[in-house]
Amino acid sequence: MSKKQGAALDRRKLLGDPIMVSTIVVLITFLTLFILYPLAILLVDSFVGEGGVSLEVFRRIFRMPSFTRAITNTLKVGLVVGLLSTVIGLLFAYVEVYVRMGKFTGGLFRVVSMLPVVSPPFVLSLSMIMLFGKAGIITRFLLGIYDNSVYGYWGIVIVQTLTFFPVCYMMLKGLLKNIDPSLEEAARDMGAGRMKVFTSVTLPLLLPGLGNAFLVTFIESIADFANPMIIGGSYDTLATTIYLQITGAYDKAGASAMAVVLLSITLGMFLVQKYYLEAKTAATLTGKASRARMLIEDRSVKIPLTVLCSLMALFVILMYICVPIGACFPTWGYKFFPLTGKWFTLIFSRYHGLKAFKDSFLLSLIASPITALLSMIISYLVVKRSFRGKGFIEAVSMLAMAVPGTVLGVGYIRGFSGGLFHTGFMQGIYGTGLILVIVFVVRSLPTGTRSGISALRQIDKSIEESAYDMGADSLRVFTTVTLPLIKDSFLSGLVTAFVRSITAISAIILLVTPQFLLITVQINEFAEKGSFSLACAFATILIAITYGAVLLMNLFTRYFGTSRKIKEDE
């Protein structure tokens, strides 16, 4: 009864606060308009034709051999990439948590975990072509192989695995750290070997987490557009088929139906991962370890595992280093020395590089603070407030995580090219920088919201209530009490949104117009033409920008963040 009374009191306080009510209304309008509406339009386009509700569009696309082949290809790649990424991620996580590593190996692990965050999504595809393609350094000039092809199924699988396994590694590392070492040591005391302990104790505790990591990677793999576009060759996936259906066949209704099929797959996997496997993981691994884990120092175990992981980490780092080096070769595939900077000069003098970097930088710079602020507001409402519609705000803000970029792009084309519901209202934002900023915000919102929710759950409610008791309104409490306490999370969301926006490709390639030149679109264009040196030059500068943004955030957090203040107070 007291809980119900408390919730009712919170709702009355909320309704008496016009600033908070206005914020909720604006948020619900934004989420409905720019997340739910484009997806609803896709459903309408797919099911409603001139003769009313019909499945004719779906029947038509399922009769297309290219579409059924794309579905098979997509699921096949997703399953293999999910399994490989989970296994490799588990290996890296196990070595870091259970094996005593040297500083060199630990440094390699940190670099590998950070590289996918600060790099454009197609860097490894460029590296794969330059190292192992027909004119590759390794295949042609070191091994003398001329008839190989890196394009197709295995090219996509290898590139996506190397791109996504660090995500599994970071997820599983946290889970392994939460396993109480006394459980494993009890099995060891009973005479079980390390392999028996791993298979009978560690692995069963980790299974929900492994399923979670697999599904996250599976979703990322089937939604990926950039890598299959560059290295897929004739091996089409659903994401590339949707793109070609619009840009090549000009079949918007067919593209909408294909987008609905892809969305159904990713949304189904997301719901299983979010509401079943995450709950199972939380229930299995709770609390903290009772004491520190005794790290493995047996050389027969330590040396093979650390050497294997170090070699894999070095290979991944080599793949990333290959891009800036490739940008300095005079002619890729024929002449490698002496190194030159002519490609960097060309992208600015002939290929409008300055405009591409200016447009990308400005649009991302506008989107990132909006995303960070919206994320913190949504997190605050979800964690600290009780009202009808809270579940809607949380669910819809997280929904964008399950929507592939190409699906969102098609939804915006169908939803805004003719205005809302084809009435002409808001048609003016289509083809402008505003719609690109909105897409950047929507795509980065779930990441910032999850970070904000985690940070806010650690703040005691009484801290804010005391400010309310002193007469402060909700806006003043949020800006002077809540936000300063979660500024580390805010800064993290700000930089993450900037990095995700400036490296985005799948959601904006269908929406960008000649009025704007974006770096990622330029990289994709030059890579498709085979101008790898120019693509590498653009990608190198983009990596430098994103890496610099992350370094600045880390420095700012170290010297001005919440944790710094806490240390000084202690």
mmCIF file of N, CA, C and O in Angstrom, residues 118 357-358 360-361 495 498-499 502 519 538-552:
data_model
loop_
_atom_site.group_PDB
_atom_site.id
_atom_site.type_symbol
_atom_site.label_atom_id
_atom_site.label_comp_id
_atom_site.label_asym_id
_atom_site.label_seq_id
_atom_site.Cartn_x
_atom_site.Cartn_y
_atom_site.Cartn_z
ATOM 1 N N VAL A 118 36.868 3.462 -32.377
ATOM 2 C CA VAL A 118 37.319 4.725 -32.959
ATOM 3 C C VAL A 118 37.539 4.627 -34.468
ATOM 4 O O VAL A 118 37.976 5.587 -35.086
ATOM 5 N N PHE A 357 35.136 16.811 -44.822
ATOM 6 C CA PHE A 357 35.476 16.799 -43.398
ATOM 7 C C PHE A 357 34.711 17.874 -42.639
ATOM 8 O O PHE A 357 34.277 17.646 -41.508
ATOM 9 N N LYS A 358 34.514 19.031 -43.261
ATOM 10 C CA LYS A 358 33.766 20.106 -42.595
ATOM 11 C C LYS A 358 32.309 19.697 -42.386
ATOM 12 O O LYS A 358 31.763 19.854 -41.279
ATOM 13 N N SER A 360 30.968 16.618 -42.337
ATOM 14 C CA SER A 360 30.876 15.508 -41.385
ATOM 15 C C SER A 360 31.118 15.983 -39.963
ATOM 16 O O SER A 360 30.400 15.599 -39.030
ATOM 17 N N PHE A 361 32.133 16.833 -39.805
ATOM 18 C CA PHE A 361 32.496 17.313 -38.462
ATOM 19 C C PHE A 361 31.378 18.169 -37.872
ATOM 20 O O PHE A 361 30.984 17.980 -36.715
ATOM 21 N N VAL A 495 31.047 11.920 -26.502
ATOM 22 C CA VAL A 495 32.110 11.498 -27.425
ATOM 23 C C VAL A 495 31.669 10.264 -28.226
ATOM 24 O O VAL A 495 31.949 10.159 -29.421
ATOM 25 N N PHE A 498 29.510 11.416 -30.963
ATOM 26 C CA PHE A 498 30.307 12.070 -32.008
ATOM 27 C C PHE A 498 30.999 11.033 -32.893
ATOM 28 O O PHE A 498 30.959 11.127 -34.131
ATOM 29 N N VAL A 499 31.626 10.038 -32.255
ATOM 30 C CA VAL A 499 32.348 9.009 -33.005
ATOM 31 C C VAL A 499 31.392 8.193 -33.866
ATOM 32 O O VAL A 499 31.661 7.925 -35.051
ATOM 33 N N ILE A 502 30.155 10.470 -36.885
ATOM 34 C CA ILE A 502 31.120 10.805 -37.937
ATOM 35 C C ILE A 502 31.567 9.562 -38.712
ATOM 36 O O ILE A 502 32.061 9.666 -39.831
ATOM 37 N N ILE A 519 32.387 12.036 -45.097
ATOM 38 C CA ILE A 519 33.634 11.286 -45.245
ATOM 39 C C ILE A 519 33.356 9.824 -45.543
ATOM 40 O O ILE A 519 33.962 9.231 -46.439
ATOM 41 N N PHE A 538 41.353 9.197 -46.878
ATOM 42 C CA PHE A 538 40.173 9.690 -46.159
ATOM 43 C C PHE A 538 40.020 8.968 -44.815
ATOM 44 O O PHE A 538 39.769 9.596 -43.784
ATOM 45 N N ALA A 539 40.154 7.628 -44.829
ATOM 46 C CA ALA A 539 39.964 6.839 -43.608
ATOM 47 C C ALA A 539 41.013 7.161 -42.556
ATOM 48 O O ALA A 539 40.721 7.183 -41.352
ATOM 49 N N THR A 540 42.247 7.442 -42.975
ATOM 50 C CA THR A 540 43.320 7.758 -42.027
ATOM 51 C C THR A 540 43.012 9.038 -41.257
ATOM 52 O O THR A 540 43.160 9.091 -40.028
ATOM 53 N N ILE A 541 42.579 10.063 -41.976
ATOM 54 C CA ILE A 541 42.247 11.328 -41.305
ATOM 55 C C ILE A 541 41.028 11.141 -40.396
ATOM 56 O O ILE A 541 40.963 11.687 -39.288
ATOM 57 N N LEU A 542 40.076 10.338 -40.848
ATOM 58 C CA LEU A 542 38.887 10.072 -40.021
ATOM 59 C C LEU A 542 39.265 9.339 -38.728
ATOM 60 O O LEU A 542 38.764 9.672 -37.647
ATOM 61 N N ILE A 543 40.154 8.360 -38.826
ATOM 62 C CA ILE A 543 40.615 7.639 -37.630
ATOM 63 C C ILE A 543 41.316 8.602 -36.681
ATOM 64 O O ILE A 543 41.128 8.552 -35.454
ATOM 65 N N ALA A 544 42.143 9.508 -37.226
ATOM 66 C CA ALA A 544 42.851 10.486 -36.391
ATOM 67 C C ALA A 544 41.869 11.385 -35.646
ATOM 68 O O ALA A 544 42.057 11.687 -34.454
ATOM 69 N N ILE A 545 40.795 11.799 -36.325
ATOM 70 C CA ILE A 545 39.782 12.655 -35.688
ATOM 71 C C ILE A 545 39.090 11.916 -34.543
ATOM 72 O O ILE A 545 38.952 12.434 -33.430
ATOM 73 N N THR A 546 38.633 10.694 -34.820
ATOM 74 C CA THR A 546 37.891 9.943 -33.797
ATOM 75 C C THR A 546 38.798 9.555 -32.624
ATOM 76 O O THR A 546 38.396 9.636 -31.462
ATOM 77 N N TYR A 547 40.024 9.129 -32.936
ATOM 78 C CA TYR A 547 40.950 8.750 -31.867
ATOM 79 C C TYR A 547 41.288 9.973 -31.011
ATOM 80 O O TYR A 547 41.366 9.879 -29.784
ATOM 81 N N GLY A 548 41.467 11.129 -31.658
ATOM 82 C CA GLY A 548 41.740 12.356 -30.906
ATOM 83 C C GLY A 548 40.578 12.727 -29.994
ATOM 84 O O GLY A 548 40.789 13.185 -28.853
ATOM 85 N N ALA A 549 39.339 12.536 -30.469
ATOM 86 C CA ALA A 549 38.162 12.848 -29.646
ATOM 87 C C ALA A 549 38.116 11.965 -28.400
ATOM 88 O O ALA A 549 37.827 12.437 -27.290
ATOM 89 N N VAL A 550 38.419 10.673 -28.558
ATOM 90 C CA VAL A 550 38.414 9.755 -27.410
ATOM 91 C C VAL A 550 39.523 10.110 -26.424
ATOM 92 O O VAL A 550 39.315 10.101 -25.199
ATOM 93 N N LEU A 551 40.708 10.447 -26.921
ATOM 94 C CA LEU A 551 41.813 10.835 -26.040
ATOM 95 C C LEU A 551 41.478 12.102 -25.254
ATOM 96 O O LEU A 551 41.768 12.194 -24.051
ATOM 97 N N LEU A 552 40.872 13.074 -25.933
ATOM 98 C CA LEU A 552 40.477 14.303 -25.243
ATOM 99 C C LEU A 552 39.465 14.019 -24.139
ATOM 100 O O LEU A 552 39.537 14.590 -23.042
#
